Amino acid sequence: MKIGLDVLGGDYAPESNIKGAIEAQKLLDESQRIVLFGDEHATRKAIEAAGSDPSKFDYVHAPENISMHEHPTKAITQKPNSSIAKGFELLKSAEIDSFSSAGNTGAMLVGAMFSVKTIPGVLRPAIATNVPKLKEGFGILLDVGANADCKPEMLNQFALLGSLYAEHVYGIPTPKVGLLNIGEEEEKGNNLTVATYPLLKANNKINFIGNAEGRDLFSDHADVIVCDGYTGNVALKLAESFYVVTLKKGFKDPFFDRFNYERYGGSPILGVNAPVIIGHGISTPEAIKNMVLLSRDMIASQFIEKIRSAFN
Amino acid sequence: MKIGLDVLGGDYAPESNIKGAIEAQKLLDESQRIVLFGDEHATRKAIEAAGSDPSKFDYVHAPENISMHEHPTKAITQKPNSSIAKGFELLKSAEIDSFSSAGNTGAMLVGAMFSVKTIPGVLRPAIATNVPKLKEGFGILLDVGANADCKPEMLNQFALLGSLYAEHVYGIPTPKVGLLNIGEEEEKGNNLTVATYPLLKANNKINFIGNAEGRDLFSDHADVIVCDGYTGNVALKLAESFYVVTLKKGFKDPFFDRFNYERYGGSPILGVNAPVIIGHGISTPEAIKNMVLLSRDMIASQFIEKIRSAFN
């Protein structure tokens, strides 16, 4: 198993990424190798300086970086030696089994779609994020930004993608799927959700439990909540800001702790032909470590195969 | 000044509404009268039982109630003696200057649009809610549910409605108006926000400061945040649920205290020809009291006149 990791992406790169890789490596077995994309020489030196052994890792020399504010499509094509472009090049040729980066989200999305491509039958990939649940554990919210405008058929597919992710990667049996909406009743909503409801209701590959409201995000009402990428992104950033407030105010609580993005490592792009994970821009070593472990879990669970057969 | 109040609407009605009316009345001057819509006899008795003087109030006998789950349009037409139907009847004939209720939101919206009607030039009224700001005070978010689907022109009008409300009722000079979006740059967003941005930019009646993200809801980035009613409703309920969590966990903080809906009384319907306020379903006496005071402030500030001339 080859777990590709971008050393250059993220606000705290490369230090944070290298530290995270070192920590993650300790938890992997011998068959699981982390492949580091960045300046090989500098990366090896940094690993050595951190007291670890560079031979525990594989390397792909990709010294260029795509910054946070570059145009995704332009950057990917104009910087073939960037860590993200190289990562997707090797993911496409199956020299690595997954690729993750805390770098430019748009470049990650474009890279994934142009290299490994969308799984046949999937209309559009979606970015999923996990949402802490009040009682315990996590739920899934998607799409949180890949598709600002959605059609009902897309939301119906996101429901299946999210359900499979919750089941196979998070280990939630028969995940409850809810449609993010503004009322409990079937007829409530905007044009999109009103048209989506009957599709979800008729979808026998998911356990649809009806509408979920904004207040249900953290409750046990649903394990997977489906919405368009505009609404999901607004909801995600709103929830994050609330978490930041509790941090600033010094409120400690296991529920708020679960908001910590460091714990889950990143947001997967669901619906492409390989595990691809986007890390938070401010990824710490802990976040990077967990992104590597999530990559491993996605590979080990043969999640991509599960999606392929579900959409077959 | 005649401030119309529904005695029957809300989960804790009529007790809570009557107690709230009694408390509010103590803060009004002699020219300001609360007009109570409900069962007149029962209301008078309840006021007396609470140790207050029934002659301090005016009454309109409207013994029927529209429950939370009734179909708004049907209920309004089939229950002419309901407190909400009577309230709008008298609001239309200008026998009262405002009407507020913690009852059926849909009936309040339908009642307002069918009786006092939309202000000429306003495409669609919007429901505004206030949002606590981290530093101090409140901002405005609209629409939070009147219009699940919106056109760019509607959002452009909501911006002006919200701006006038923030200025004249909340006393915020030149309110900063933001567009709820999923990125800082002008070209970011869904079809609706991308098309709305240039309209807001060209609108010289507002102080447009660009996009606001989910994380900006509680910051000082914008005083007024504009979005479609679906997204606003999701964001509002999400924020409310977070506040409920802090309450349950026993976290005390002035910022979280400002989330308490009791403090601001209710959400106005902006864009109709009279002050109309929808209270929270679980309105306590404190919430009802503040709803009456907000009604008074909307009347006293001649807010409706300000909107009329702005849309003229």
XYZ file of C-alpha atoms in Angstrom:
624
model
C 0.000 0.000 0.000
C 1.409 3.379 -1.075
C -0.057 6.437 0.671
C 0.743 9.620 -1.241
C 1.201 12.792 0.822
C 1.891 16.339 -0.330
C 4.737 17.776 1.724
C 4.348 21.310 0.372
C 0.618 22.058 0.697
C -0.805 23.849 3.721
C -0.073 26.915 5.813
C 2.376 25.082 8.073
C 4.135 23.138 5.307
C 6.598 21.574 5.006
C 7.490 21.293 8.745
C 4.026 20.305 9.903
C 3.553 17.808 7.064
C 6.864 16.104 7.710
C 6.245 15.855 11.441
C 2.785 14.433 10.757
C 4.188 11.904 8.304
C 6.749 10.752 10.861
C 4.048 10.264 13.493
C 1.770 8.448 11.078
C 4.541 6.166 9.883
C 4.978 4.823 13.411
C 1.407 3.543 13.286
C 1.658 1.833 9.907
C 2.684 -1.733 9.290
C 5.529 -2.677 6.975
C 3.355 -3.113 3.919
C 2.095 0.474 4.265
C 4.478 3.103 2.877
C 4.076 6.864 2.844
C 5.172 8.451 -0.430
C 6.232 12.056 0.080
C 5.762 14.627 -2.705
C 7.995 17.672 -2.379
C 11.638 18.640 -2.581
C 13.228 15.244 -2.018
C 16.561 16.442 -0.717
C 15.050 18.962 1.673
C 12.462 16.456 2.854
C 15.049 13.774 3.595
C 17.133 16.284 5.513
C 14.143 17.457 7.515
C 13.191 13.898 8.425
C 16.719 13.232 9.566
C 16.788 16.470 11.540
C 13.582 15.402 13.258
C 15.351 12.259 14.475
C 13.671 9.851 12.109
C 15.023 7.627 9.369
C 14.464 8.873 5.795
C 14.553 5.312 4.487
C 11.209 4.656 6.142
C 9.599 6.772 3.431
C 9.399 6.833 -0.340
C 9.931 10.051 -2.282
C 8.813 11.704 -5.454
C 10.780 14.822 -6.270
C 8.240 17.597 -6.890
C 9.815 20.833 -5.728
C 7.173 23.269 -6.987
C 4.239 24.352 -4.859
C 0.761 25.448 -5.880
C -0.181 28.223 -3.506
C -3.606 28.682 -1.941
C -4.606 31.513 -4.228
C -3.502 30.160 -7.608
C -6.085 29.330 -10.207
C -6.564 25.548 -9.917
C -6.726 24.507 -13.570
C -3.947 26.859 -14.679
C -1.685 25.847 -11.805
C -2.120 22.114 -12.406
C -1.268 22.420 -16.119
C 1.456 25.062 -15.802
C 3.249 23.415 -12.884
C 3.791 19.774 -13.839
C 6.554 19.520 -11.226
C 4.348 20.744 -8.415
C 3.634 18.321 -5.588
C -0.080 18.231 -6.393
C 0.397 17.693 -10.156
C 2.996 14.955 -9.501
C 0.750 13.371 -6.914
C -2.094 12.991 -9.354
C 0.265 11.830 -12.089
C 1.358 8.909 -9.918
C -2.154 8.303 -8.618
C -3.317 7.979 -12.215
C -0.551 5.498 -13.074
C -1.416 3.569 -9.895
C 2.082 4.012 -8.488
C 0.395 5.288 -5.361
C -2.956 4.150 -3.926
C -4.154 7.448 -2.481
C -3.176 11.097 -2.500
C -3.794 13.744 0.116
C -2.817 17.361 0.529
C -3.556 20.316 2.784
C -2.943 22.600 -0.178
C -5.114 24.343 -2.766
C -8.595 22.767 -2.562
C -9.517 23.693 -6.108
C -6.303 22.186 -7.472
C -7.025 18.988 -5.559
C -10.509 18.812 -7.014
C -9.421 19.612 -10.556
C -6.434 17.290 -10.262
C -8.584 14.402 -9.088
C -11.170 14.862 -11.814
C -8.614 15.282 -14.608
C -6.295 12.456 -13.528
C -8.060 9.501 -11.921
C -11.399 10.820 -13.160
C -14.918 10.379 -11.936
C -16.170 6.843 -11.316
C -18.418 5.701 -14.205
C -22.032 6.470 -13.328
C -21.168 9.261 -10.904
C -22.390 12.608 -12.242
C -20.167 14.773 -10.057
C -17.827 14.041 -7.151
C -18.617 15.656 -3.822
C -16.492 16.784 -0.904
C -17.592 15.190 2.363
C -16.778 16.430 5.821
C -17.415 14.868 9.134
C -19.688 16.437 11.675
C -19.387 15.674 15.385
C -22.469 14.195 16.984
C -23.619 15.331 20.395
C -23.852 11.856 21.877
C -20.736 10.363 20.342
C -18.869 9.846 17.116
C -19.315 11.557 13.794
C -21.744 11.990 10.960
C -21.107 13.004 7.351
C -22.169 16.191 5.582
C -21.838 16.488 1.816
C -21.373 18.278 -0.534
C -19.429 21.020 1.271
C -18.121 22.899 -1.727
C -17.335 20.925 -4.853
C -20.647 21.792 -6.532
C -22.168 25.177 -5.744
C -25.186 24.390 -7.915
C -26.715 20.939 -7.877
C -29.404 18.986 -9.634
C -31.669 16.560 -7.755
C -29.927 13.571 -9.392
C -26.605 14.793 -8.011
C -27.951 15.023 -4.464
C -29.399 11.542 -4.851
C -25.921 10.294 -5.759
C -24.255 12.218 -2.923
C -26.621 10.342 -0.609
C -25.248 7.013 -1.806
C -21.629 8.211 -1.799
C -21.987 9.526 1.744
C -23.815 6.420 2.899
C -21.091 4.125 1.552
C -18.417 6.287 3.147
C -20.161 6.274 6.516
C -20.627 2.524 6.326
C -17.247 1.352 5.053
C -14.835 3.976 6.362
C -16.605 5.091 9.555
C -18.108 1.686 10.305
C -21.686 2.911 10.720
C -24.067 0.071 9.749
C -27.046 1.110 7.539
C -26.360 4.830 7.904
C -29.422 7.047 8.253
C -29.475 9.527 5.367
C -31.228 12.895 5.729
C -31.876 15.690 3.231
C -30.889 19.116 4.555
C -34.098 21.090 4.429
C -36.212 23.789 6.047
C -39.049 21.719 7.465
C -39.887 18.177 8.390
C -42.584 17.567 5.803
C -41.907 16.101 2.364
C -43.357 19.086 0.506
C -41.168 21.639 2.324
C -38.063 23.143 0.814
C -36.679 24.927 -2.203
C -37.043 23.694 -5.773
C -33.956 21.516 -5.411
C -34.901 19.759 -2.189
C -38.550 19.330 -3.183
C -37.404 17.582 -6.371
C -34.735 15.588 -4.540
C -36.971 14.156 -1.814
C -38.845 11.632 -3.995
C -35.570 10.451 -5.551
C -34.102 9.741 -2.129
C -37.335 8.109 -1.010
C -37.199 5.766 -4.019
C -33.485 5.035 -3.670
C -33.318 1.502 -2.257
C -29.550 1.626 -1.868
C -29.798 4.060 1.039
C -31.648 4.288 4.345
C -33.444 7.594 3.764
C -35.039 8.995 6.918
C -36.507 12.188 5.447
C -35.571 15.818 5.928
C -32.966 17.045 8.368
C -32.975 20.672 9.493
C -30.062 22.906 10.409
C -30.589 21.954 14.017
C -30.178 18.241 13.216
C -26.578 18.522 12.071
C -25.206 17.535 15.477
C -28.075 15.315 16.630
C -28.476 11.601 16.020
C -31.308 12.255 13.583
C -29.153 11.349 10.577
C -25.669 9.898 10.015
C -25.345 11.361 6.541
C -26.793 14.752 5.595
C -27.008 15.670 1.934
C -27.115 19.167 0.449
C -25.766 21.306 -2.372
C -22.170 22.484 -2.050
C -23.093 26.119 -1.442
C -25.309 25.358 1.535
C -22.930 22.704 2.869
C -19.999 25.092 2.710
C -21.932 27.831 4.523
C -23.035 25.341 7.203
C -19.523 23.933 7.611
C -17.884 27.325 7.996
C -20.608 28.461 10.374
C -20.110 25.385 12.559
C -16.336 25.837 12.475
C -16.660 29.451 13.560
C -18.792 28.431 16.495
C -16.176 25.900 17.499
C -13.503 28.579 17.300
C -15.591 30.728 19.641
C -15.803 27.933 22.228
C -12.021 27.534 21.960
C -11.425 31.253 22.454
C -13.775 31.319 25.413
C -11.944 28.366 26.922
C -14.958 26.042 27.020
C -13.835 22.438 27.277
C -16.141 19.617 26.317
C -15.784 16.276 24.528
C -18.387 17.354 21.960
C -16.539 20.536 21.065
C -13.277 18.566 21.027
C -14.712 16.456 18.240
C -15.002 19.580 16.077
C -11.238 19.727 15.995
C -10.342 19.115 12.358
C -6.997 17.725 13.520
C -8.759 14.614 14.711
C -10.102 13.453 11.403
C -7.406 14.751 9.120
C -9.314 15.876 6.099
C -12.272 15.834 3.755
C -12.378 13.141 1.082
C -13.458 13.768 -2.483
C -16.061 11.054 -2.995
C -16.824 9.714 -6.458
C -13.371 9.694 -8.047
C -11.390 6.561 -8.916
C -9.007 6.733 -5.957
C -8.939 7.914 -2.359
C -8.214 11.646 -2.449
C -8.282 13.707 0.728
C -8.166 17.458 1.139
C -6.678 18.608 4.411
C -7.491 21.778 6.266
C -5.283 24.700 5.189
C -4.011 25.071 8.737
C -3.141 21.395 9.120
C -0.967 20.634 12.138
C 1.210 17.503 12.428
C -1.718 15.804 14.212
C -4.044 16.647 11.303
C -1.523 15.395 8.752
C -1.012 12.200 10.734
C -4.750 11.564 10.785
C -5.037 12.378 7.083
C -2.489 9.638 6.375
C -4.392 7.202 8.603
C -7.675 8.084 6.940
C -6.019 7.471 3.555
C -4.888 4.071 4.801
C -8.407 3.250 6.020
C -9.918 4.274 2.700
C -7.463 2.057 0.821
C -7.763 -0.859 3.253
C -11.560 -0.832 3.224
C -11.532 -1.020 -0.587
C -13.897 1.883 -0.475
C -13.415 2.789 -4.138
C -14.444 -0.741 -5.158
C -17.581 -0.428 -3.047
C -18.521 2.780 -4.851
C -17.740 1.318 -8.254
C -19.996 -1.660 -7.689
C -22.772 0.479 -6.182
C -22.759 2.728 -9.251
C -22.302 -0.110 -11.686
C -50.073 54.021 18.875
C -51.875 50.661 18.869
C -49.654 47.587 19.197
C -51.507 44.425 18.148
C -50.567 41.215 19.964
C -51.857 37.691 19.430
C -52.759 36.168 22.802
C -53.354 32.675 21.415
C -50.291 31.940 19.269
C -47.263 30.110 20.626
C -46.504 26.985 22.625
C -46.932 28.725 25.983
C -50.034 30.726 25.027
C -52.107 32.266 26.415
C -50.395 32.442 29.857
C -46.989 33.458 28.556
C -48.410 36.015 26.132
C -50.550 37.674 28.798
C -47.685 37.843 31.279
C -45.445 39.308 28.576
C -48.075 41.878 27.641
C -48.413 42.950 31.278
C -44.644 43.404 31.586
C -44.424 45.306 28.302
C -47.300 47.589 29.222
C -45.390 48.829 32.260
C -42.699 50.147 29.903
C -45.041 51.937 27.499
C -46.208 55.499 27.787
C -49.884 56.481 27.834
C -50.130 57.001 24.118
C -48.980 53.440 23.485
C -51.716 50.800 23.889
C -51.435 47.049 23.498
C -54.403 45.534 21.645
C -54.900 41.910 22.625
C -56.344 39.420 20.112
C -57.873 36.334 21.727
C -60.813 35.338 23.880
C -61.645 38.717 25.413
C -63.393 37.431 28.517
C -60.727 34.873 29.321
C -57.960 37.375 28.639
C -59.449 40.011 30.925
C -59.850 37.439 33.676
C -56.266 36.244 33.257
C -54.948 39.800 33.460
C -56.931 40.406 36.613
C -55.738 37.106 38.078
C -52.152 38.166 37.376
C -52.734 41.258 39.538
C -52.921 43.748 36.697
C -55.691 46.030 35.499
C -57.557 44.863 32.355
C -58.433 48.460 31.506
C -54.818 49.104 30.666
C -55.310 47.071 27.493
C -57.564 47.112 24.460
C -59.233 43.935 23.235
C -60.428 42.374 20.032
C -62.485 39.257 20.592
C -60.948 36.527 18.422
C -61.458 33.248 20.234
C -60.243 30.877 17.518
C -56.633 29.776 17.255
C -54.630 28.743 14.212
C -52.413 25.912 15.366
C -48.787 25.445 14.363
C -49.498 22.674 11.886
C -52.501 24.116 10.034
C -52.162 25.032 6.396
C -51.570 28.811 6.424
C -53.786 29.947 3.531
C -56.649 27.599 4.404
C -56.527 28.520 8.078
C -56.553 32.259 7.438
C -59.590 32.041 5.120
C -61.512 29.378 7.044
C -60.993 30.903 10.476
C -62.011 34.578 10.184
C -62.437 34.727 13.960
C -58.969 33.471 14.676
C -56.598 35.822 16.454
C -54.245 35.960 13.459
C -57.017 36.593 10.895
C -58.565 39.293 13.107
C -55.173 40.823 13.713
C -54.539 41.301 10.023
C -58.105 42.512 9.454
C -57.527 45.357 11.901
C -53.992 45.960 10.656
C -55.402 46.395 7.162
C -58.056 48.858 8.327
C -55.344 50.710 10.275
C -57.144 50.210 13.594
C -53.845 48.869 14.874
C -50.343 50.001 13.868
C -48.521 46.679 14.129
C -49.307 43.022 14.649
C -47.194 40.333 16.202
C -47.708 36.688 17.051
C -45.708 33.682 18.231
C -48.119 31.462 16.295
C -48.109 29.812 12.867
C -45.285 31.420 10.849
C -46.865 30.584 7.500
C -50.185 32.101 8.551
C -48.386 35.259 9.643
C -46.628 35.495 6.292
C -49.734 34.783 4.247
C -51.837 37.063 6.440
C -49.402 39.938 6.043
C -49.150 39.576 2.277
C -52.903 39.208 1.750
C -53.983 41.984 4.128
C -51.563 44.914 4.312
C -49.805 43.649 1.183
C -46.314 44.086 -0.109
C -44.944 47.618 -0.349
C -45.040 48.842 -3.976
C -41.715 48.098 -5.651
C -40.851 45.236 -3.289
C -40.779 41.932 -5.192
C -41.104 39.706 -2.138
C -41.047 40.348 1.605
C -38.314 38.645 3.623
C -38.088 37.438 7.201
C -35.147 38.953 9.041
C -33.578 37.636 12.184
C -30.946 39.126 14.350
C -27.579 37.512 14.819
C -25.418 38.185 17.876
C -22.022 39.641 17.146
C -18.963 38.437 19.020
C -17.814 41.885 20.088
C -21.174 43.373 20.937
C -24.663 43.966 19.671
C -26.462 42.328 16.786
C -26.419 41.985 13.048
C -29.223 41.061 10.665
C -29.568 37.922 8.546
C -32.224 37.710 5.855
C -34.102 35.962 4.317
C -34.460 33.178 6.875
C -37.403 31.344 5.385
C -40.010 33.398 3.520
C -38.533 32.598 0.087
C -36.893 29.206 -0.356
C -35.955 30.082 -3.941
C -34.738 33.545 -4.811
C -33.764 35.555 -7.831
C -30.808 37.961 -7.785
C -33.165 40.964 -7.849
C -34.844 39.677 -4.692
C -31.547 39.384 -2.842
C -30.648 42.874 -3.974
C -33.894 44.124 -2.414
C -33.379 42.123 0.774
C -30.073 43.959 1.092
C -31.858 47.299 1.125
C -34.653 46.070 3.418
C -32.121 44.676 5.879
C -29.953 47.764 5.673
C -32.894 50.064 6.447
C -33.948 47.839 9.324
C -30.432 47.795 10.796
C -30.183 51.550 10.434
C -33.577 52.708 11.651
C -34.614 50.049 14.140
C -31.212 48.887 15.435
C -29.558 52.277 15.123
C -26.554 51.085 13.106
C -25.317 53.967 10.904
C -24.461 52.997 7.283
C -24.784 49.254 7.917
C -22.217 47.070 6.169
C -24.034 44.658 3.858
C -22.491 41.297 2.932
C -23.601 38.570 0.539
C -23.543 35.098 2.110
C -21.175 33.158 -0.096
C -18.529 30.448 -0.260
C -15.440 32.505 -0.946
C -14.175 36.034 -0.688
C -13.749 36.727 -4.383
C -16.451 38.268 -6.554
C -16.544 35.341 -8.985
C -17.096 32.727 -6.250
C -20.463 31.224 -5.463
C -23.472 29.516 -6.923
C -25.463 30.829 -9.868
C -27.589 32.963 -7.568
C -24.785 34.659 -5.657
C -22.611 35.147 -8.749
C -25.519 36.950 -10.405
C -26.382 38.877 -7.255
C -22.909 40.257 -6.563
C -22.840 42.865 -9.380
C -26.335 44.046 -8.447
C -25.275 44.657 -4.858
C -22.067 46.304 -6.035
C -24.082 48.711 -8.203
C -26.689 49.401 -5.527
C -25.907 52.895 -4.250
C -28.556 52.730 -1.544
C -26.517 50.240 0.460
C -22.977 49.953 1.818
C -21.996 46.667 0.141
C -18.756 45.211 1.499
C -18.598 42.054 -0.650
C -19.032 38.411 0.243
C -19.501 37.091 3.750
C -18.797 33.450 4.521
C -20.461 31.160 7.043
C -17.737 32.045 9.498
C -18.539 35.763 9.230
C -22.038 35.475 10.653
C -20.904 36.387 14.179
C -17.951 38.600 13.281
C -18.001 42.321 12.630
C -17.393 41.753 8.930
C -20.971 42.710 8.033
C -23.994 44.139 9.860
C -26.475 42.756 7.369
C -25.997 39.403 5.635
C -28.182 38.569 2.661
C -29.077 35.107 1.363
C -31.933 33.029 0.014
C -34.506 31.807 2.528
C -33.440 28.170 2.326
C -29.820 28.882 3.219
C -30.770 31.482 5.824
C -33.144 29.074 7.516
C -30.516 26.310 7.610
C -27.935 28.746 9.022
C -30.367 30.114 11.613
C -31.402 26.692 12.891
C -27.795 25.523 12.932
C -26.753 28.549 15.005
C -29.715 28.061 17.345
C -28.792 24.419 17.895
C -25.261 25.391 18.801
C -26.620 27.888 21.314
C -28.827 25.173 22.799
C -25.737 22.984 23.208
C -23.892 25.718 25.128
C -26.970 26.098 27.356
C -27.141 22.357 28.027
C -23.437 22.256 28.797
C -23.854 25.143 31.205
C -21.467 27.504 29.405
C -22.142 31.087 30.393
C -20.963 33.946 28.249
C -22.340 37.337 27.201
C -21.994 36.339 23.526
C -24.028 33.168 23.943
C -26.545 35.104 26.052
C -27.195 37.306 23.044
C -28.384 34.233 21.134
C -31.333 34.057 23.477
C -34.354 34.737 21.276
C -36.168 36.078 24.341
C -34.023 39.168 24.199
C -35.109 40.423 20.825
C -38.659 39.159 20.771
C -39.118 38.091 17.198
C -38.360 38.225 13.514
C -39.959 40.989 11.448
C -41.418 40.460 8.003
C -39.725 43.206 6.007
C -41.334 44.637 2.892
C -45.015 44.667 3.890
C -47.064 47.799 4.574
C -47.012 47.538 8.363
C -44.759 46.265 11.145
C -45.412 42.537 11.444
C -43.344 40.393 13.801
C -43.204 36.632 14.078
C -42.269 35.391 17.519
C -40.461 32.181 18.353
C -42.865 29.266 18.875
C -41.584 28.793 22.399
C -41.989 32.450 23.343
C -41.727 33.109 27.075
C -43.187 36.210 28.761
C -39.787 37.895 28.316
C -39.855 37.157 24.570
C -43.417 38.445 24.245
C -42.522 41.586 26.178
C -39.607 42.258 23.834
C -41.758 41.524 20.792
C -44.148 44.269 21.940
C -41.247 46.660 22.505
C -39.783 45.852 19.083
C -43.222 46.539 17.568
C -43.271 49.886 19.318
C -39.786 50.723 18.038
C -40.752 49.790 14.485
C -43.811 52.031 14.678
C -41.997 54.887 16.426
C -39.107 54.884 13.967
C -41.555 55.165 11.059
C -39.684 52.289 9.560
C -42.409 51.478 7.030
C -42.252 55.032 5.685
C -38.494 54.696 5.284
C -38.945 51.548 3.211
C -41.707 53.086 1.132
C -39.607 56.063 0.204
C -36.525 53.931 -0.479
C -38.523 51.746 -2.891
C -40.403 54.637 -4.399
